[in-house]
mmCIF file of C-alpha atoms and ligand atoms in Angstrom:
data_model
loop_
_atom_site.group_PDB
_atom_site.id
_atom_site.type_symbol
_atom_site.label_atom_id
_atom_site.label_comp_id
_atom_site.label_asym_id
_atom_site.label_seq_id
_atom_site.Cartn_x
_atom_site.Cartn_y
_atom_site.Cartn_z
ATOM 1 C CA UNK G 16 0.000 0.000 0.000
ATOM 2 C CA UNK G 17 1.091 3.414 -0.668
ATOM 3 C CA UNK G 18 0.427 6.564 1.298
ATOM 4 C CA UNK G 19 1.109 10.178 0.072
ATOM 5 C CA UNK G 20 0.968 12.566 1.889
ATOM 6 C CA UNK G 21 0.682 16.300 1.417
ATOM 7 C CA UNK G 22 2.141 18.749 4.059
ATOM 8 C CA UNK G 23 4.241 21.888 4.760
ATOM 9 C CA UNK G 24 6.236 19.852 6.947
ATOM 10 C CA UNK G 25 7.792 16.558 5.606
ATOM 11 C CA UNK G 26 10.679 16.983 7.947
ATOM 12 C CA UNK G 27 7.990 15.836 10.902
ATOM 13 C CA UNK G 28 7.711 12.710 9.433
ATOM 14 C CA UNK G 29 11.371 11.880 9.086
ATOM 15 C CA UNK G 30 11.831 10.393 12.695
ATOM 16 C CA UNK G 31 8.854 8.245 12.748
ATOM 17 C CA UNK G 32 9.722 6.362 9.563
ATOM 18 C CA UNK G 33 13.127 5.663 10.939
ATOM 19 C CA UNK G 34 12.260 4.478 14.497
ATOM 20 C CA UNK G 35 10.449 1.660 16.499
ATOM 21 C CA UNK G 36 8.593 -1.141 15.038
ATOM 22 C CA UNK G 37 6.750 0.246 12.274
ATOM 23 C CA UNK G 38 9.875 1.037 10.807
ATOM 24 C CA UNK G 39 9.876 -2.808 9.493
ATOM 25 C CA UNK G 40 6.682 -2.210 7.632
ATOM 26 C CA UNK G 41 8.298 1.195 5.820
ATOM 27 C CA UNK G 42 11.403 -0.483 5.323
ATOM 28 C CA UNK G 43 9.988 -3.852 3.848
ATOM 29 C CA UNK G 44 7.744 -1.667 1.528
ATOM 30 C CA UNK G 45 4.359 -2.830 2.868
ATOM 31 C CA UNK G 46 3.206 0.948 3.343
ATOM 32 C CA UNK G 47 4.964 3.205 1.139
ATOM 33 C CA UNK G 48 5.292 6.395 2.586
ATOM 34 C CA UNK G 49 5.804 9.017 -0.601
ATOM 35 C CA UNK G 50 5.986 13.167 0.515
ATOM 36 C CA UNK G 51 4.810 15.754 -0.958
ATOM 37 C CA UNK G 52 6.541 19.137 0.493
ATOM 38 C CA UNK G 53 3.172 21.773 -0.791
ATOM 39 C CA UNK G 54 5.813 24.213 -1.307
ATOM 40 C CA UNK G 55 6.554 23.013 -4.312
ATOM 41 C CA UNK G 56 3.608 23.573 -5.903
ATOM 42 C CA UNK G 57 3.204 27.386 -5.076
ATOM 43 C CA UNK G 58 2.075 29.139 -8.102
ATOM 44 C CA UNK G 59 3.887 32.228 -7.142
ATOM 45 C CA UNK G 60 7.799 33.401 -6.756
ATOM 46 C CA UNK G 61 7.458 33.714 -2.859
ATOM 47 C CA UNK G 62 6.177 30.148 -2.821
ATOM 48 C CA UNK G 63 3.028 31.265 -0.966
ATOM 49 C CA UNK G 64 0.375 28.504 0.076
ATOM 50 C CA UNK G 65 -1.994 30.523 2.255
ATOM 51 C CA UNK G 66 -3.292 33.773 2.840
ATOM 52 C CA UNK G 67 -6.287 35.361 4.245
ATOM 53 C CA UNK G 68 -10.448 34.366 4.888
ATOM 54 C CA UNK G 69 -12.524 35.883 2.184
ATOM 55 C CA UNK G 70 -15.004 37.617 4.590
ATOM 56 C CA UNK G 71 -12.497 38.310 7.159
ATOM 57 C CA UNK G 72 -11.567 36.842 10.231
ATOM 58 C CA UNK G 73 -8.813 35.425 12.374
ATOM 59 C CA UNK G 74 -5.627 34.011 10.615
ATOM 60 C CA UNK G 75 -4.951 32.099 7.262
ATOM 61 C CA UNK G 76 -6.041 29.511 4.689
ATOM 62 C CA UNK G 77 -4.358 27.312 2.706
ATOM 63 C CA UNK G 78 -4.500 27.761 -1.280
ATOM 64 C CA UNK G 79 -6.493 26.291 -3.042
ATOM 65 C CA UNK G 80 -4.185 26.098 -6.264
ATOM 66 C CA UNK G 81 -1.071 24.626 -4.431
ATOM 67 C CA UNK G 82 -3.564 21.664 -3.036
ATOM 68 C CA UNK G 83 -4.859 21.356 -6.309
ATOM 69 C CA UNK G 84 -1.292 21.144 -8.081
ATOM 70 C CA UNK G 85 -0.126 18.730 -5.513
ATOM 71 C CA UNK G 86 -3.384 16.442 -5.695
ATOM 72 C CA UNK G 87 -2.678 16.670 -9.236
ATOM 73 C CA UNK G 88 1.182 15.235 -9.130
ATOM 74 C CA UNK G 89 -0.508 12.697 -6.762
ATOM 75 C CA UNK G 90 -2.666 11.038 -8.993
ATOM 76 C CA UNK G 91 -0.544 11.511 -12.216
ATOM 77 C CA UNK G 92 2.245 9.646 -9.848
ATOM 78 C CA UNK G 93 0.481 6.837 -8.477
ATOM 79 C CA UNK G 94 -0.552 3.822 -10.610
ATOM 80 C CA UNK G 95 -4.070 3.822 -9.354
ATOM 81 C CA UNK G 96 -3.960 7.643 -9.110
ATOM 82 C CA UNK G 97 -6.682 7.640 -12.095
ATOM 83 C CA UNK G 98 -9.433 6.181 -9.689
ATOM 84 C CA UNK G 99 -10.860 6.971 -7.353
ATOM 85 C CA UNK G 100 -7.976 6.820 -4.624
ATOM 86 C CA UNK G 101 -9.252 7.648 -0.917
ATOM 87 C CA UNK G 102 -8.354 11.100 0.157
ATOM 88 C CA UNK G 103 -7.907 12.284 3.532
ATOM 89 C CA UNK G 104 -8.596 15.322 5.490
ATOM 90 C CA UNK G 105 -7.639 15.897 8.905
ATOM 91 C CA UNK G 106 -10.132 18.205 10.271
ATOM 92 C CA UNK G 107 -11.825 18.349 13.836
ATOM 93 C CA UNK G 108 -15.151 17.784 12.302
ATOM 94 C CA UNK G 109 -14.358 14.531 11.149
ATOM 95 C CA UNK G 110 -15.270 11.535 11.779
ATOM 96 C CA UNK G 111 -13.408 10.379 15.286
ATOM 97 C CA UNK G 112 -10.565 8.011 14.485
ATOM 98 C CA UNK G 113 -10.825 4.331 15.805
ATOM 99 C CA UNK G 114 -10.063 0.893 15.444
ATOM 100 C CA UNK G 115 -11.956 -0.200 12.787
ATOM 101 C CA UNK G 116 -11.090 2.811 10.896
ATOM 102 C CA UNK G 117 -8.179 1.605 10.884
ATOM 103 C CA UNK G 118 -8.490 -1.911 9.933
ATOM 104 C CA UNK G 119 -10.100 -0.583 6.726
ATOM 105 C CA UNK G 120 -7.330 1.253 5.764
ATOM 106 C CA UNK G 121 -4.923 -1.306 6.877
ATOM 107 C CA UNK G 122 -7.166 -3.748 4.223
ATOM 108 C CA UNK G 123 -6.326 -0.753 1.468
ATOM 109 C CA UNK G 124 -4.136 0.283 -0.696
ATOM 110 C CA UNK G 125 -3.319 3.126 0.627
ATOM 111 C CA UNK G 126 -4.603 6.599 0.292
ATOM 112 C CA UNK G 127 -3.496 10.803 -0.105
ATOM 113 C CA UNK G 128 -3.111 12.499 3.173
ATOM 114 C CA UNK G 129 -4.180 16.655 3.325
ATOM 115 C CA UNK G 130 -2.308 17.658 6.857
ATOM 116 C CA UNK G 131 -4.061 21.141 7.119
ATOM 117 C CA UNK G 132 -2.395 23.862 8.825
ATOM 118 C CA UNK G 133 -3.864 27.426 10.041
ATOM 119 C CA UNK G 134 -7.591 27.452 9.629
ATOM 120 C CA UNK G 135 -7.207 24.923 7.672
ATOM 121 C CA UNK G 136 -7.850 24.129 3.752
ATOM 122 C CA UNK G 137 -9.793 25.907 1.176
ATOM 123 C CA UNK G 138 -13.629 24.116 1.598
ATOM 124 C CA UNK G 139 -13.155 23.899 -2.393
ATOM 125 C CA UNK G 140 -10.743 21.586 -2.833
ATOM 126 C CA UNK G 141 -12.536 19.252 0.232
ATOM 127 C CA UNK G 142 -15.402 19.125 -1.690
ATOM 128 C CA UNK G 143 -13.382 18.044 -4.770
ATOM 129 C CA UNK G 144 -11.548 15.643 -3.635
ATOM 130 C CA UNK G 145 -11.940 14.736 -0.275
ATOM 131 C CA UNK G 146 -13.207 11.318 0.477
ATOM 132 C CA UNK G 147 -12.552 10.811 4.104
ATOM 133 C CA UNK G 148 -12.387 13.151 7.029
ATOM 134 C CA UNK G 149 -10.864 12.174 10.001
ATOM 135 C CA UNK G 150 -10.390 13.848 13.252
ATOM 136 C CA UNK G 151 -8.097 12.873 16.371
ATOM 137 C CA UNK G 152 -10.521 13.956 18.957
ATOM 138 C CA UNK G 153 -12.668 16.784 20.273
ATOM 139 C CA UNK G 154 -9.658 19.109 20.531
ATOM 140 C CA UNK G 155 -7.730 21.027 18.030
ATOM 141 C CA UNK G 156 -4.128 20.570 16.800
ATOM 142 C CA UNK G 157 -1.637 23.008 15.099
ATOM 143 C CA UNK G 158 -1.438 20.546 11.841
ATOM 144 C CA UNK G 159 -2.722 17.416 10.009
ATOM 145 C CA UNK G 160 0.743 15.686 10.519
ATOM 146 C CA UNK G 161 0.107 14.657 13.849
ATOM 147 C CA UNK G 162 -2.652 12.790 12.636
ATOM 148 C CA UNK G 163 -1.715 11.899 9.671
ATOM 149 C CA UNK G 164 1.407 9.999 11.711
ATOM 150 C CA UNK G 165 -1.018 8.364 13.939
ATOM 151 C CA UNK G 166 -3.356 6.638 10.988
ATOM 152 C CA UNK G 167 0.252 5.498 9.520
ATOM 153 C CA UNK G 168 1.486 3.893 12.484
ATOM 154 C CA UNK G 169 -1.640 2.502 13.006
ATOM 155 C CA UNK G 170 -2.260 0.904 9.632
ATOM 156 C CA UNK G 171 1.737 -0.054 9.787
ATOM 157 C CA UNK G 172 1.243 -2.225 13.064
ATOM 158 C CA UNK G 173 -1.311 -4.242 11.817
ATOM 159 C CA UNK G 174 0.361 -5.464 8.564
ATOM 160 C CA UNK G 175 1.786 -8.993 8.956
ATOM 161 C CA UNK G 176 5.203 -9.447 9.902
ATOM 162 C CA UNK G 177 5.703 -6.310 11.245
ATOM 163 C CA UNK G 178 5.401 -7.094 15.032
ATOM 164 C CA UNK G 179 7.168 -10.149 16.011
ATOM 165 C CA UNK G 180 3.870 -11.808 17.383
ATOM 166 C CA UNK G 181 0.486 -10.985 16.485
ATOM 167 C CA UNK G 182 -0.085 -8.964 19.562
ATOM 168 C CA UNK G 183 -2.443 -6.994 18.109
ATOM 169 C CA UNK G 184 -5.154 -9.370 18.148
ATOM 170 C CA UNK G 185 -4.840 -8.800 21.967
ATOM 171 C CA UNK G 186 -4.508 -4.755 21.890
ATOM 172 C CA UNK G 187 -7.399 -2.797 23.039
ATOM 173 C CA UNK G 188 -10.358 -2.335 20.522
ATOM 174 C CA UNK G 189 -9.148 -5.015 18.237
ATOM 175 C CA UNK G 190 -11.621 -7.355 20.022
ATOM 176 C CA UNK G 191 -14.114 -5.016 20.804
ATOM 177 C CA UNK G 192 -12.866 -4.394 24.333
ATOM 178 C CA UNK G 193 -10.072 -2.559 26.461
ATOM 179 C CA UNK G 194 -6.699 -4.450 27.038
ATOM 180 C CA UNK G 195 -6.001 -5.840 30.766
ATOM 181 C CA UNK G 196 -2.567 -5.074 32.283
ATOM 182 C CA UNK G 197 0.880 -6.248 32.082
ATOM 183 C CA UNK G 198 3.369 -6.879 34.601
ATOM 184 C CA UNK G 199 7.413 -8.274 33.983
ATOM 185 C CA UNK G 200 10.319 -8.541 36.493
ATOM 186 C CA UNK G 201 10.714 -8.475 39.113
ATOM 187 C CA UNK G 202 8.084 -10.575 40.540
ATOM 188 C CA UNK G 203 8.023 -8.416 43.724
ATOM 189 C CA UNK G 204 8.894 -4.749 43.378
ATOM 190 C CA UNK G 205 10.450 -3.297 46.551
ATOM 191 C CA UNK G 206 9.014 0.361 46.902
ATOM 192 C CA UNK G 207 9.228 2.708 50.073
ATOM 193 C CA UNK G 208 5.490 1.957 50.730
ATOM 194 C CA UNK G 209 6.437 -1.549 50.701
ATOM 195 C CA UNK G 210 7.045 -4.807 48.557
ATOM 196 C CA UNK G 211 4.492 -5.054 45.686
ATOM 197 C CA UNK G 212 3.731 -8.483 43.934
ATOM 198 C CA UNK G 213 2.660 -9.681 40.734
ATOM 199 C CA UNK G 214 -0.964 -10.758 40.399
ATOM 200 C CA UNK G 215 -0.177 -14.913 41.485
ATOM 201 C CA UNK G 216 -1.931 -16.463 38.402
ATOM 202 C CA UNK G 217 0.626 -14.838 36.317
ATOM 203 C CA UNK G 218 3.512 -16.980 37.234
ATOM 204 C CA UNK G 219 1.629 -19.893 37.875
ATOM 205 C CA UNK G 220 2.636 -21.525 34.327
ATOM 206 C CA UNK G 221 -1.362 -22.870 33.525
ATOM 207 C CA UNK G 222 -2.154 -21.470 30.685
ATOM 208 C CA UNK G 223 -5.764 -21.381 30.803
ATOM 209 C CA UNK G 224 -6.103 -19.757 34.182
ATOM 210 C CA UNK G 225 -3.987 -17.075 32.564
ATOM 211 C CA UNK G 226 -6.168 -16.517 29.773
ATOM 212 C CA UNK G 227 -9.267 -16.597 31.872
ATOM 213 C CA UNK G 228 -7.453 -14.144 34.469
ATOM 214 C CA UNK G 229 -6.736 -11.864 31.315
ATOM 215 C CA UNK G 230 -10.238 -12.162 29.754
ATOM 216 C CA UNK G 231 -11.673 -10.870 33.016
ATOM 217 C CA UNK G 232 -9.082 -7.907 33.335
ATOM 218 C CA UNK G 233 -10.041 -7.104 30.201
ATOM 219 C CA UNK G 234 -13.875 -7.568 30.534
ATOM 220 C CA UNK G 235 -13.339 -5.276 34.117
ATOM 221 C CA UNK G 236 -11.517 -2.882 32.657
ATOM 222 C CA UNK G 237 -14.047 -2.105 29.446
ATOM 223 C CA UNK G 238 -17.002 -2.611 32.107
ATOM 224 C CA UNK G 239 -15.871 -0.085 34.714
ATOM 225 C CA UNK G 240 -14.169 2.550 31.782
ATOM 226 C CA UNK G 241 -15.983 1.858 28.550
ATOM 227 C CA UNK G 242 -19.935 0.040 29.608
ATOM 228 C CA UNK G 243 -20.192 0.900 25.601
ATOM 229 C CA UNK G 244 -18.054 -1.056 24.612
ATOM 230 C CA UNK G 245 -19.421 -4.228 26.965
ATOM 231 C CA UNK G 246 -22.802 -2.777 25.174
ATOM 232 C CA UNK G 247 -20.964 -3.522 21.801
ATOM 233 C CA UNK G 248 -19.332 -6.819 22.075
ATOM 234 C CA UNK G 249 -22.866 -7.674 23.629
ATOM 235 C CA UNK G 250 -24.765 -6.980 20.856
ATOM 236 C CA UNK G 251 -21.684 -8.204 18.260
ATOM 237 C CA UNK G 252 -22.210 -11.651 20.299
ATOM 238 C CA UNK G 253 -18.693 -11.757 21.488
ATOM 239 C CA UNK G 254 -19.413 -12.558 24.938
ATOM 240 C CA UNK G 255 -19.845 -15.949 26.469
ATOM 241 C CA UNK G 256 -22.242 -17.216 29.072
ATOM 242 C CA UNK G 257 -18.528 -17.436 30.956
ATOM 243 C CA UNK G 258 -18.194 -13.711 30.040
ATOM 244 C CA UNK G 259 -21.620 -12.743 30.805
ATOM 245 C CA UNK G 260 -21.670 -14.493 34.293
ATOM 246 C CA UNK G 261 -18.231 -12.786 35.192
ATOM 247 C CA UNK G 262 -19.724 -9.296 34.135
ATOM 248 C CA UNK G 263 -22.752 -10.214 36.028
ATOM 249 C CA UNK G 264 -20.809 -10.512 39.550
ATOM 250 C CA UNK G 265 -18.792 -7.434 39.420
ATOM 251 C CA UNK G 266 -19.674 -4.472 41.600
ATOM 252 C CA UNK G 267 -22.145 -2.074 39.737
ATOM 253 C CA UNK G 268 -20.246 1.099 39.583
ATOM 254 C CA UNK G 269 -17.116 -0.345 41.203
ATOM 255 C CA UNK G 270 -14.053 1.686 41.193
ATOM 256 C CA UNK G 271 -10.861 0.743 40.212
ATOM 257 C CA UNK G 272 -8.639 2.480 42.093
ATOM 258 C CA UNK G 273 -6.380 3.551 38.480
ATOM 259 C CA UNK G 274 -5.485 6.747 37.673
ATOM 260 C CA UNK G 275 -7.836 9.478 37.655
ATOM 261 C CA UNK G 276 -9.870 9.452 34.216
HETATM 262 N N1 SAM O 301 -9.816 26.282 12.706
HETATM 263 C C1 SAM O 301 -9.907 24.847 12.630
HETATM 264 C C2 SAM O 301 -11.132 24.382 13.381
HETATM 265 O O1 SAM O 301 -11.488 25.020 14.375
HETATM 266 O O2 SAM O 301 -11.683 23.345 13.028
HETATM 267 C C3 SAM O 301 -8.683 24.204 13.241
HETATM 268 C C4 SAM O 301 -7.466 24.390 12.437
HETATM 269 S S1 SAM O 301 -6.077 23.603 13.147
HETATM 270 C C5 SAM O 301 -5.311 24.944 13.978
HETATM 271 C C6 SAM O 301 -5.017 23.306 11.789
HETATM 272 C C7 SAM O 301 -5.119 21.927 11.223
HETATM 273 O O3 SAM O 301 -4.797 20.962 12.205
HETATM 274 C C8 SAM O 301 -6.462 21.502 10.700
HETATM 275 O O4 SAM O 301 -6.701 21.994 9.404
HETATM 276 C C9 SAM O 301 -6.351 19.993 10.716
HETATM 277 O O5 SAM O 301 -5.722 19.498 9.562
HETATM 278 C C10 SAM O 301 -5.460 19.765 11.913
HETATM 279 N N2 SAM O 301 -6.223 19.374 13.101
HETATM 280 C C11 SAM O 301 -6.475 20.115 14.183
HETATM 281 N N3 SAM O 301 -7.178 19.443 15.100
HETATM 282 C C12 SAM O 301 -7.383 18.224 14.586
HETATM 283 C C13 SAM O 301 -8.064 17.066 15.051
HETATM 284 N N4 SAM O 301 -8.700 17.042 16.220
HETATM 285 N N5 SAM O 301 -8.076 15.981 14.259
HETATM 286 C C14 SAM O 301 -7.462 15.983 13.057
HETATM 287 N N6 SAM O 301 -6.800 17.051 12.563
HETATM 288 C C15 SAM O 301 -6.766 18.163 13.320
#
């Protein structure tokens, strides 16, 4: 899969191509990372790509003509450019990122990335072009890299080969629920408020205790943080009567003495 992306800063991206174990996924060629600095496509000698509202107002828009230019090399550069090639726009008032979001774009081919910056982009070329917008979260962001970064690392994790095991399968949302926690050495952690263990089933070697232990971490967790989510997997039919029974017996309400939400 291929993934261009159009930005005023290519240089952010640098670091996370480079590092940690997505890198395997860039390196192998799996998701091709291609960038497109939008200075380059400035129509003008000063290399402009933004300037102010029509209608007035606080700070500055991106051009539509640079977009368009770049969109342009985009398509003319990418063998399925022709077609009609998802394009992304990362914009508060999309639609919030998640897991299976991601899963569809992991199941792509890839897809052009518009990282806004200022107020954002000219609503012309969105309406043009745009396929998909996607948003972080309910809170605003000085540029589209940021998330543009996150859908890439996300889509890069899941391809196969790329983490050693498929741990994924495990990670929170992939199943429809929150992931339990993880402990390593040492088995008892010597603090000034005392020695703290590791939960006992965890080093008992039985294998099935420890997935049943994790299942219910996991089903405790998404029940106290995330009741939608318990809502979902209900509905989905992903819980068992073993499932159901456990969820029945916890505390309504209970806390769980984590940090503060
Ligand atoms: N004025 C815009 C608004 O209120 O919706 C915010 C512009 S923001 C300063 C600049 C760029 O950052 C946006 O064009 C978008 O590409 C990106 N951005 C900001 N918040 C984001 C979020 N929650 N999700 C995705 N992209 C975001």
């Amino acid at each position: 899969m291929r993934f261009d992306i159009v930005t005023l800063f290519p240089e952010l991206f640098g670091p996370h191509l480079a590092h940690g174990i997505t890198r395997r996924a860039y390196d192998s060629g799996q998701v091709q990372v291609r960038l497109w600095p939008l200075r380059d496509f400035a129509a003008d000698a000063y290399r402009r790509v933004d300037d102010r509202p029509f209608g007035g107002g606080p700070g500055m828009v991106m051009l539509a003509e640079p977009l368009e230019a770049a969109i342009a090399a985009v398509r003319a550069d990418r063998p399925d450019g022709a077609g009609r090639i998802p394009v992304v726009h990362f914009t508060p008032a999309g639609r919030r990122l998640d897991q299976a979001l991601v899963a569809e774009f992991a199941a792509g081919a890839g897809a052009l990335l518009l990282c806004g910056r200022y107020e954002g982009i000219d609503q012309r070329v969105v309406d043009r072009h745009v396929t998909h917008e996607i948003s972080l979260g309910d809170y605003v962001i000085s540029g589209g890299e940021l998330a543009a970064l996150v859908l890439l690392d996300a889509v890069a994790r899941l391809q196969p080969g790329v983490l050693a095991a498929p741990s994924h399968e495990d990670d929170s949302f992939s199943g429809g629920l929150l992931e339990g926690p993880a402990y390593s050495r040492p088995e008892r952690l010597d603090t000034p408020d005392g020695p703290v263990a590791v939960p006992a089933v965890l080093l008992s070697g039985h294998h099935a205790h420890i997935a049943r232990w994790r299942r219910e971490q996991s089903l405790a967790l998404t029940a106290r943080r995330r009741p939608d989510l318990i809502a979902a997997a209900r509905a989905a039919g992903r819980l068992s009567a073993q499932d159901e029974a456990f969820l029945a017996q916890l505390a309504p309400g209970g806390r769980d003495g984590g940090p503060r939400l």
